[in-house]
Coordinates of C-alpha atoms and ligand atoms in Angstrom, one line a residue:
Chain A
M5 CA -94.9 44.6 88.8
D6 CA -98.2 46.3 90.2
K7 CA -100.5 44.4 88.2
L8 CA -99.4 40.9 89.0
T9 CA -102.0 38.4 90.6
A10 CA -101.3 36.3 93.8
W11 CA -101.0 33.2 91.8
E12 CA -98.3 35.1 89.3
R13 CA -96.3 36.4 92.6
L14 CA -96.2 33.0 94.1
N15 CA -94.9 31.5 90.8
I16 CA -92.1 34.1 91.3
V17 CA -91.3 33.5 95.1
H18 CA -91.1 29.7 94.0
N19 CA -88.2 30.4 91.7
P20 CA -85.6 28.2 92.6
N21 CA -82.8 30.9 92.4
R22 CA -84.6 32.9 94.5
P23 CA -82.2 34.2 97.6
N24 CA -83.0 32.0 100.8
A25 CA -82.3 32.8 104.3
Y26 CA -78.3 32.2 104.2
D27 CA -78.2 34.4 101.1
Y28 CA -79.7 37.2 102.9
I29 CA -77.9 36.7 106.0
N30 CA -74.4 36.7 104.1
G31 CA -75.4 39.5 101.8
I32 CA -77.0 42.1 104.3
F33 CA -74.9 41.5 107.5
E34 CA -71.3 40.9 108.8
H35 CA -69.9 38.2 110.9
Y36 CA -72.9 35.9 111.3
Y37 CA -72.3 33.6 114.3
E38 CA -74.8 30.8 114.1
M39 CA -76.1 29.2 117.3
Q40 CA -78.1 26.1 117.8
G41 CA -80.5 24.1 120.1
D42 CA -83.5 24.9 122.0
R43 CA -81.6 23.3 125.2
C44 CA -84.7 21.2 125.7
F45 CA -85.1 18.6 123.0
A46 CA -83.0 19.0 119.7
E47 CA -81.6 21.4 117.2
D48 CA -83.9 22.3 114.2
K49 CA -82.4 23.2 110.9
A50 CA -85.6 24.6 109.8
I51 CA -85.0 28.1 111.3
T52 CA -81.6 29.5 111.8
G53 CA -80.6 31.8 114.5
G54 CA -77.4 34.0 115.5
I55 CA -75.7 37.1 116.0
A56 CA -74.3 39.3 113.3
T57 CA -73.6 43.0 112.8
F58 CA -75.6 45.3 110.6
Q59 CA -73.6 48.3 109.7
K60 CA -71.6 47.8 113.0
L61 CA -74.8 47.5 115.0
P62 CA -75.0 43.9 116.9
V63 CA -78.3 42.4 116.0
T64 CA -79.8 39.0 116.5
I65 CA -81.2 37.1 113.2
L66 CA -83.9 34.5 113.2
A67 CA -84.7 33.1 109.8
N68 CA -86.8 30.3 108.4
V69 CA -84.4 28.1 106.2
K70 CA -85.6 27.0 102.8
G71 CA -83.1 24.5 100.9
K72 CA -81.8 24.8 97.5
D73 CA -81.8 21.2 96.5
I74 CA -83.2 18.0 98.0
E75 CA -80.3 17.3 100.3
Q76 CA -80.7 20.8 101.7
N77 CA -84.4 20.5 101.9
R78 CA -84.3 17.1 103.9
R79 CA -82.2 18.8 106.4
C80 CA -84.1 21.8 106.9
N81 CA -87.4 20.1 106.3
F82 CA -88.7 22.2 103.5
S83 CA -88.5 25.3 106.1
M84 CA -91.4 23.7 108.2
A85 CA -90.0 24.0 111.7
H86 CA -90.9 21.8 114.7
P87 CA -91.5 22.9 118.3
E88 CA -87.9 22.9 119.2
G89 CA -87.4 25.4 116.3
Y90 CA -89.6 27.8 117.7
R91 CA -88.2 27.1 121.0
K92 CA -84.8 28.1 119.7
A93 CA -86.1 31.3 118.2
L94 CA -87.5 32.3 121.6
R95 CA -84.2 31.4 123.5
L96 CA -82.5 33.6 121.2
A97 CA -84.7 36.5 121.4
K98 CA -84.6 36.2 125.0
Q99 CA -80.9 36.3 124.6
A100 CA -81.3 39.3 122.4
E101 CA -83.2 41.2 125.1
K102 CA -80.6 40.4 127.6
F103 CA -77.8 42.2 125.5
K104 CA -80.2 44.9 124.2
R105 CA -80.0 43.6 120.6
P106 CA -82.6 44.3 118.4
V107 CA -84.2 41.3 116.4
I108 CA -84.5 40.9 112.8
C109 CA -86.4 37.9 111.3
F110 CA -86.6 36.8 107.9
I111 CA -90.0 34.7 107.2
D112 CA -90.3 32.2 104.5
T113 CA -91.9 29.2 105.5
T114 CA -95.2 27.5 104.1
G115 CA -96.2 26.6 107.5
A116 CA -95.1 25.1 110.9
F117 CA -94.4 21.4 110.5
C118 CA -97.6 19.1 111.0
G119 CA -96.7 15.6 112.2
V120 CA -97.0 13.4 115.3
D121 CA -93.8 14.3 117.0
A122 CA -94.6 18.0 116.5
E123 CA -98.0 17.6 118.4
K124 CA -96.2 15.4 121.1
R125 CA -94.0 18.2 121.6
G126 CA -96.5 20.9 121.6
Q127 CA -96.5 22.7 118.3
G128 CA -99.5 24.8 119.4
Q129 CA -97.8 25.6 122.8
A130 CA -94.6 26.4 121.2
I131 CA -96.1 29.0 118.8
A132 CA -98.4 30.4 121.2
T133 CA -95.7 31.1 123.7
N134 CA -93.4 32.8 120.9
I135 CA -96.5 35.1 120.0
K136 CA -96.9 36.0 123.8
E137 CA -93.4 36.6 124.7
F138 CA -92.3 38.4 121.3
M139 CA -95.3 40.8 122.2
R140 CA -93.4 42.1 125.3
L141 CA -89.9 41.6 124.3
K142 CA -88.1 44.6 125.2
V143 CA -86.0 45.1 122.1
P144 CA -87.0 46.3 118.8
I145 CA -88.4 43.5 116.4
I146 CA -88.3 44.0 112.6
S147 CA -89.6 41.0 110.6
I148 CA -89.4 40.9 106.7
I149 CA -91.2 38.3 104.8
T150 CA -89.1 37.3 102.1
G151 CA -91.1 34.6 100.4
E152 CA -94.1 32.7 101.6
G153 CA -95.7 33.6 105.3
G154 CA -97.7 30.7 106.0
S155 CA -100.1 30.8 109.0
G156 CA -99.3 30.1 112.6
G157 CA -95.9 28.9 111.5
A158 CA -94.9 32.3 110.3
L159 CA -96.6 34.1 113.2
G160 CA -94.1 32.3 115.3
L161 CA -91.5 34.9 114.0
G162 CA -93.9 37.5 112.9
V163 CA -95.0 39.4 116.0
C164 CA -92.9 42.5 115.5
D165 CA -92.8 46.3 115.6
E166 CA -92.8 46.7 112.0
L167 CA -93.8 44.2 109.3
A168 CA -92.2 44.5 105.6
M169 CA -92.6 42.4 102.8
L170 CA -90.8 41.8 99.6
E171 CA -92.6 43.2 96.9
N172 CA -93.5 39.4 95.8
A173 CA -94.0 37.9 98.9
V174 CA -97.2 36.6 100.3
Y175 CA -98.6 36.2 103.9
S176 CA -101.7 34.1 104.5
V177 CA -103.8 32.3 107.2
I178 CA -103.5 29.1 105.0
S179 CA -101.6 28.0 102.1
P180 CA -103.8 28.3 99.0
R181 CA -103.5 24.4 98.5
G182 CA -104.9 24.1 102.2
A183 CA -107.6 26.9 101.3
A184 CA -108.9 24.9 98.1
S185 CA -109.2 21.8 99.9
I186 CA -110.9 22.9 102.8
L187 CA -113.2 25.6 101.6
W188 CA -113.8 24.4 97.9
R189 CA -113.1 20.6 98.8
D190 CA -110.6 20.5 95.7
A191 CA -107.2 21.0 95.9
S192 CA -106.6 21.9 92.1
K193 CA -108.4 25.0 93.0
E194 CA -105.4 26.3 94.4
K195 CA -104.9 29.4 91.8
D196 CA -108.5 30.5 92.6
A197 CA -107.9 30.2 96.3
A198 CA -104.5 32.1 95.9
N199 CA -106.2 35.0 94.0
T200 CA -109.2 35.1 96.5
M201 CA -107.4 35.1 99.6
K202 CA -106.0 38.4 99.5
I203 CA -102.4 37.4 100.4
T204 CA -100.0 39.9 98.4
A205 CA -97.8 42.5 100.0
Q206 CA -100.2 45.2 98.5
D207 CA -103.1 43.6 100.1
L208 CA -101.4 43.3 103.7
L209 CA -100.3 47.1 103.3
K210 CA -104.1 48.0 102.6
F211 CA -105.2 45.9 105.7
E212 CA -102.3 47.5 107.7
V213 CA -100.9 44.1 108.5
A214 CA -97.7 45.1 106.9
E215 CA -96.0 48.4 107.1
H216 CA -93.6 48.3 104.4
I217 CA -93.0 47.0 100.7
I218 CA -89.5 46.5 99.9
K219 CA -88.8 46.7 96.0
E220 CA -87.7 43.9 94.1
P221 CA -85.8 44.1 90.8
I222 CA -87.8 43.5 87.5
S223 CA -89.0 40.2 87.2
G224 CA -88.2 39.3 90.8
A225 CA -85.3 38.9 93.4
H226 CA -83.8 35.8 91.7
A227 CA -82.8 38.1 88.8
D228 CA -80.8 40.6 91.0
H229 CA -79.5 39.3 94.5
N230 CA -77.3 42.4 95.3
M231 CA -79.9 44.9 94.1
T232 CA -82.6 42.9 96.5
F233 CA -80.1 43.1 99.4
E234 CA -79.5 46.8 99.0
N235 CA -83.2 47.3 99.0
I236 CA -83.6 45.4 102.2
I237 CA -80.5 47.1 103.7
E238 CA -82.1 50.7 103.0
Y239 CA -85.2 49.9 104.6
L240 CA -83.4 48.2 107.7
I241 CA -81.4 51.5 108.6
E242 CA -84.7 53.3 108.5
A243 CA -86.6 50.6 110.2
L244 CA -84.0 50.5 113.0
K245 CA -83.4 54.2 113.6
R246 CA -87.2 54.6 114.0
N247 CA -87.5 51.8 116.7
L248 CA -84.4 52.3 118.5
K249 CA -84.8 55.9 119.3
K250 CA -88.1 54.6 121.2
S251 CA -88.3 54.4 125.0
I252 CA -89.2 50.6 125.8
A253 CA -92.5 51.7 127.3
M254 CA -93.4 53.3 124.0
L255 CA -92.2 50.6 121.9
L256 CA -94.2 48.1 123.6
K257 CA -97.4 50.3 123.7
D258 CA -96.7 50.7 119.9
R259 CA -96.4 47.2 119.2
Y260 CA -99.5 46.5 121.2
N261 CA -101.6 48.7 119.3
K262 CA -100.0 47.5 116.2
F263 CA -101.9 44.3 116.3
R264 CA -105.0 45.6 118.9
K265 CA -106.2 47.7 115.9
I266 CA -106.6 44.6 113.5
G267 CA -110.1 43.5 113.1
I268 CA -113.0 44.3 110.9
F269 CA -116.6 44.0 112.5
N270 CA -120.0 45.7 113.1
E271 CA -120.4 47.3 116.4
Chain B
M30 CA -112.2 54.5 127.1
K31 CA -115.5 54.7 129.2
D32 CA -117.4 53.5 126.2
L33 CA -115.3 50.6 125.9
F34 CA -116.0 49.4 129.1
K35 CA -119.7 49.8 129.1
V36 CA -121.3 46.9 130.3
V37 CA -123.9 45.7 127.6
K38 CA -126.9 45.5 130.0
D39 CA -128.9 42.8 128.0
R40 CA -128.5 39.9 130.3
V41 CA -128.9 36.7 128.7
R42 CA -131.7 35.0 130.3
V43 CA -130.9 31.2 130.8
N44 CA -133.6 29.2 132.2
S45 CA -134.1 25.2 132.2
K46 CA -136.9 25.6 130.0
K47 CA -134.5 27.3 127.3
F48 CA -132.0 25.0 127.9
K49 CA -134.3 22.1 127.1
K50 CA -135.5 23.9 123.8
E51 CA -131.7 24.4 122.9
R52 CA -131.0 20.5 123.4
A53 CA -133.9 19.9 121.1
D54 CA -132.4 22.1 118.2
I55 CA -129.1 19.7 118.0
P56 CA -129.2 17.7 114.9
S57 CA -130.8 14.5 116.2
G58 CA -131.3 11.0 115.4
L59 CA -132.1 8.5 117.8
F60 CA -128.7 7.4 118.3
F61 CA -125.7 9.1 119.1
K62 CA -122.1 7.6 117.7
C63 CA -119.3 8.4 119.9
P64 CA -116.3 9.8 117.9
R65 CA -113.7 8.4 120.1
C66 CA -115.0 4.9 120.6
Q67 CA -117.7 4.4 117.8
T68 CA -120.2 3.0 120.2
S69 CA -123.9 3.8 119.4
I70 CA -125.8 4.8 122.4
F71 CA -129.4 6.1 122.7
K72 CA -129.6 9.8 122.4
E73 CA -131.7 10.0 125.3
D74 CA -129.5 8.3 127.7
F75 CA -126.3 10.3 126.4
D76 CA -128.3 13.5 127.0
A77 CA -129.4 12.4 130.3
A78 CA -125.8 11.9 131.2
G79 CA -124.9 15.5 130.3
R80 CA -123.8 14.7 126.7
V81 CA -121.0 12.4 127.7
C82 CA -120.4 8.9 126.0
L83 CA -121.5 6.3 128.8
N84 CA -119.1 3.6 127.2
C85 CA -115.6 5.7 127.1
S86 CA -116.8 9.1 129.1
Y87 CA -115.9 11.3 125.7
H88 CA -117.3 14.7 126.7
S89 CA -119.2 15.9 123.7
R90 CA -120.0 19.5 122.6
L91 CA -122.5 21.7 124.3
T92 CA -123.7 24.8 122.9
A93 CA -122.4 28.2 124.7
L94 CA -125.8 28.6 126.5
Q95 CA -125.7 25.3 127.6
R96 CA -122.0 25.7 129.0
L97 CA -123.2 28.9 130.7
Y98 CA -126.1 27.1 132.5
I99 CA -124.1 24.5 134.0
T100 CA -121.2 26.7 135.1
V101 CA -122.2 30.2 136.3
D102 CA -124.4 31.0 139.4
R103 CA -128.0 31.6 138.1
G104 CA -129.0 35.1 137.4
S105 CA -125.0 36.2 137.8
F106 CA -124.1 36.8 134.0
V107 CA -123.8 39.9 132.6
E108 CA -122.8 39.7 128.9
Y109 CA -120.1 41.8 127.1
D110 CA -120.2 43.1 123.5
K111 CA -123.3 41.0 122.4
D112 CA -123.8 43.2 119.4
L113 CA -120.4 42.7 117.7
T114 CA -121.2 41.0 114.3
S115 CA -118.7 40.0 111.2
K116 CA -118.2 41.7 108.4
N117 CA -116.4 40.4 105.2
P118 CA -113.0 41.8 105.3
I119 CA -111.8 40.1 102.1
D120 CA -115.2 39.6 100.1
F121 CA -114.9 35.9 100.6
P122 CA -117.8 34.4 98.5
E123 CA -120.9 33.6 100.4
Y124 CA -119.3 34.2 103.8
E125 CA -122.0 37.1 104.9
E126 CA -124.8 34.6 103.9
K127 CA -123.2 31.7 105.9
V128 CA -122.9 33.7 109.1
R129 CA -126.4 35.2 108.9
C130 CA -127.9 31.7 108.6
L131 CA -125.7 30.7 111.8
M132 CA -127.0 33.4 113.8
K133 CA -130.6 32.3 112.9
S134 CA -129.8 28.7 113.6
T135 CA -127.8 29.1 116.9
G136 CA -129.5 32.2 118.1
L137 CA -125.7 33.8 118.9
N138 CA -124.3 36.6 117.1
E139 CA -120.9 35.1 116.7
A140 CA -118.8 31.8 118.0
I141 CA -118.1 33.3 121.5
I142 CA -120.3 34.6 124.4
T143 CA -118.2 36.7 126.9
G144 CA -119.1 38.4 130.1
E145 CA -119.0 38.5 133.7
C146 CA -120.3 36.1 136.1
T147 CA -119.8 34.8 139.6
I148 CA -119.1 31.0 140.0
R149 CA -120.2 29.8 143.5
G150 CA -119.7 33.5 144.6
E151 CA -116.4 34.0 143.0
K152 CA -116.4 36.7 140.5
C153 CA -114.7 36.4 137.0
V154 CA -114.7 37.2 133.5
I155 CA -115.7 34.2 131.4
G156 CA -115.6 33.4 127.6
I157 CA -117.6 30.4 126.0
M158 CA -116.8 29.4 122.5
D159 CA -119.6 27.6 120.6
S160 CA -118.6 24.9 118.1
Y161 CA -122.0 25.1 116.4
F162 CA -121.1 28.5 115.2
M163 CA -119.0 27.9 112.2
M164 CA -116.9 25.3 114.3
A165 CA -116.1 28.6 116.5
S166 CA -113.3 29.5 114.2
M167 CA -111.5 32.8 115.2
G168 CA -112.2 35.7 113.0
S169 CA -112.3 39.5 113.9
V170 CA -115.2 39.3 116.3
V171 CA -114.0 36.1 118.3
G172 CA -110.7 37.9 118.6
E173 CA -112.1 41.4 119.5
K174 CA -114.4 40.0 122.0
I175 CA -111.5 37.7 123.6
T176 CA -109.1 40.9 123.6
R177 CA -111.6 43.1 125.1
A178 CA -112.8 40.3 127.7
F179 CA -108.9 40.3 128.8
E180 CA -108.8 44.0 128.9
R181 CA -111.9 44.7 131.2
A182 CA -110.6 41.8 133.5
T183 CA -107.2 43.6 133.5
E184 CA -108.9 46.9 134.3
K185 CA -111.0 45.2 137.2
E186 CA -108.3 42.9 138.6
L187 CA -110.5 39.8 137.7
S188 CA -109.7 36.4 136.8
V189 CA -110.3 34.9 133.4
V190 CA -112.0 31.6 132.7
L191 CA -111.9 30.6 128.9
F192 CA -113.9 27.4 127.5
T193 CA -112.0 26.9 124.6
A194 CA -113.3 25.1 121.3
S195 CA -112.3 25.7 118.0
G196 CA -111.5 24.7 114.3
G197 CA -108.7 27.4 114.1
A198 CA -108.5 30.6 112.2
R199 CA -111.6 31.6 110.3
M200 CA -110.2 31.1 107.0
Q201 CA -113.0 33.2 105.4
E202 CA -111.5 36.4 107.0
G203 CA -107.9 35.8 105.6
I204 CA -104.8 37.4 107.1
I205 CA -107.4 39.3 109.6
S206 CA -107.9 36.2 111.3
L207 CA -104.3 35.0 111.8
M208 CA -103.8 38.6 113.4
Q209 CA -106.3 37.7 116.1
M210 CA -104.0 35.1 117.4
A211 CA -101.4 38.1 118.4
K212 CA -104.2 40.5 119.3
T213 CA -105.6 38.0 121.9
S214 CA -101.9 36.8 123.3
G215 CA -101.2 40.5 123.7
A216 CA -104.1 41.3 125.9
L217 CA -103.4 38.1 127.6
A218 CA -99.7 38.9 128.2
L219 CA -101.0 42.4 130.1
H220 CA -103.6 40.5 132.2
S221 CA -100.8 38.1 133.1
E222 CA -98.2 40.6 133.9
Q223 CA -100.6 42.5 136.3
G224 CA -100.6 39.1 138.5
L225 CA -103.8 38.2 137.2
F226 CA -105.2 34.5 137.1
Y227 CA -106.3 32.9 133.6
C228 CA -107.6 29.4 133.6
A229 CA -108.6 27.6 130.2
V230 CA -110.7 24.7 130.1
L231 CA -110.0 22.8 126.7
T232 CA -113.3 21.3 125.1
D233 CA -114.0 19.5 122.1
P234 CA -112.6 20.4 119.8
T235 CA -109.6 22.8 120.3
T236 CA -107.4 23.1 117.3
G237 CA -105.2 25.2 115.1
G238 CA -104.7 28.9 115.4
V239 CA -106.6 28.8 118.8
T240 CA -104.5 26.0 120.3
A241 CA -101.5 27.9 118.7
S242 CA -102.7 31.4 120.9
F243 CA -104.7 31.8 124.1
A244 CA -105.5 28.1 124.7
S245 CA -102.2 27.3 125.2
L246 CA -101.2 30.1 127.6
A247 CA -103.3 29.6 130.6
D248 CA -101.8 29.7 134.2
V249 CA -103.7 26.5 134.9
T250 CA -105.0 24.4 132.0
L251 CA -108.1 21.9 132.3
A252 CA -109.4 19.7 129.9
E253 CA -112.5 17.5 129.7
P254 CA -112.2 14.0 129.0
K255 CA -111.5 12.5 125.7
V256 CA -111.9 16.0 123.9
L257 CA -109.9 16.6 120.9
V258 CA -107.0 18.9 121.4
G259 CA -104.2 19.6 118.8
F260 CA -102.6 22.0 116.4
A261 CA -102.6 20.0 113.0
G262 CA -105.8 18.6 111.5
R263 CA -105.7 14.8 112.2
R264 CA -106.5 14.2 108.2
V265 CA -103.5 16.7 107.5
I266 CA -101.0 14.6 109.3
E267 CA -102.8 11.0 108.1
G268 CA -101.8 12.3 104.6
T269 CA -98.4 13.3 105.1
I270 CA -97.7 9.8 107.0
K271 CA -100.1 7.8 104.9
Q272 CA -101.2 5.8 107.9
R273 CA -103.9 5.9 110.3
L274 CA -103.4 7.5 113.5
P275 CA -104.4 5.7 116.8
D276 CA -107.7 6.8 118.3
D277 CA -106.7 8.4 121.4
F278 CA -104.0 10.7 119.3
Q279 CA -104.7 14.3 120.2
S280 CA -107.1 13.7 123.0
A281 CA -107.0 15.2 126.1
E282 CA -105.2 12.1 128.0
F283 CA -102.5 12.3 125.0
L284 CA -101.7 16.0 125.7
Q285 CA -101.8 15.4 129.5
A286 CA -99.2 12.4 128.9
H287 CA -97.1 14.8 127.0
G288 CA -97.3 17.5 129.6
Y289 CA -99.5 20.1 128.2
V290 CA -102.6 19.7 130.4
D291 CA -102.7 20.2 134.3
R292 CA -105.9 18.1 134.9
I293 CA -108.6 16.3 133.1
V294 CA -111.9 17.1 134.8
P295 CA -115.2 15.3 134.1
R296 CA -118.1 18.0 133.2
K297 CA -120.0 17.5 136.8
K298 CA -116.8 18.2 138.7
L299 CA -115.7 21.4 136.4
R300 CA -117.8 24.2 138.4
H301 CA -116.3 22.9 141.8
E302 CA -112.9 22.7 140.2
L303 CA -113.2 26.5 138.8
Y304 CA -114.4 27.7 142.2
R305 CA -111.7 26.1 144.0
L306 CA -109.1 27.9 141.4
L307 CA -110.8 31.2 141.7
R308 CA -110.9 31.0 145.4
F309 CA -107.0 30.2 145.4
H310 CA -106.6 33.4 143.0
R311 CA -108.8 35.8 144.9
K312 CA -106.8 39.3 144.9
G313 CA -105.3 40.4 148.2
E314 CA -105.8 37.1 149.8
A315 CA -102.5 36.8 151.6
V316 CA -102.2 40.5 152.6
D317 CA -102.5 39.7 156.3
W318 CA -99.3 37.5 156.0
I319 CA -97.0 39.9 154.4
N320 CA -97.9 43.1 156.5
Ligands
LIG429 ZN1 -117.4 6.8 123.6

């Protein structure tokens, strides 16, 4: 599994039987209580959010939703959230802060939705606000990239104390297709772009953008959902312990420094 | 920590001669064709109007040095972190050569200049992005310079003024560039928590990851007339909906109508507008009232 290219891993995460947000939620947590709406404009099915218990600990869950068939995908817009999705996520994160619940995010989106209405309702402002507010949220935030982490759309749920990635997950500044069409002016060079952009969990661990890689079953998470869930549970227990024992001041300082140190330049 | 705040003594000298020379460097033809109203006007008239379209008042792009020249008090600018330059974090093909060429053609080390200055006597930290440097995309250096600018402003209790312009995250630096959105926003959040003032001036074009981070997080958001501001690329959206978007889509006026900009300010009034805002937010101003 160590030798797979970014392109091969992308093909694994696109397997239609790979678990989606609701599979992870039902397989890892108990008593999921979904909450809806951003209280400003609408409910966005591209992000689900709510409360659940994890090993008896109440937590808030935020997750990008990918559908399993065309009907589901129409409802959740292929996991591409509108501003109201990010604003709902922020509302629930603030609620988690009030009740001192840790926040656990499952990231799986090709990116925020690009459209006329998304622009009118401030897609950039919605994501920016989440980044800033998550940076200062006074409860632990653990984010897990389960499939694709695409650009600012992923970062809208991606500011956290620890970032874990499933073994075959990818995280990129732009989708390989987008990179190919902008940088090589040829969308068919998607495969080359994927392999050039350093987007695998292994790359991100090296860059210290991700802190942890969660093992998948041989051939991928689709092959054995339960084993994948167990590996995530094992990781979450440790990650929550590590972060819950920090004082709020220490938690926020460490979170600031996690991002503060990222950058490669000459001085 | 002391080193980090060491002010780079090397002052950028900006005099009118240099300013004229800069202008001559911009790719020229006899005419300027306005991207907003498609009118062609004589380059000379366009330049004389401060690079503003005479027909629709579209405010065209300035270099960072031109912007500095028309904004700050003469001789007041002390530059920060002039010597930070880009590396090639993901070994992206031909990235280093591209940066080297741009350093030569623009005379800048990267796509932003930051430093301290006064504007009509009001001290502030200023950052100016330069769209002639790889469309002012945000990589490690741009992210680091903005972050340090906010950190120093926090330390010195100064307001921050940022002139934004950007094509978004710098794709050639991969995931490292995406993380600059979080890094800059974090430093901005700490500055804000100290009760300090931040003003963003949106200039042409402000898009992508910069719109989705510090450009959208100011206490007061100003924009120049008719400039392009948005999250997604216009062509990306047109490709999705399979129709042409109206000319004013993602303009400053479009943003203002939807509630994302406080005021649209013509270039020649900006200096006064910034002075007024900095004056309002001078630290400790209302002390006499409280005690
Ligand atoms: Zn015009």
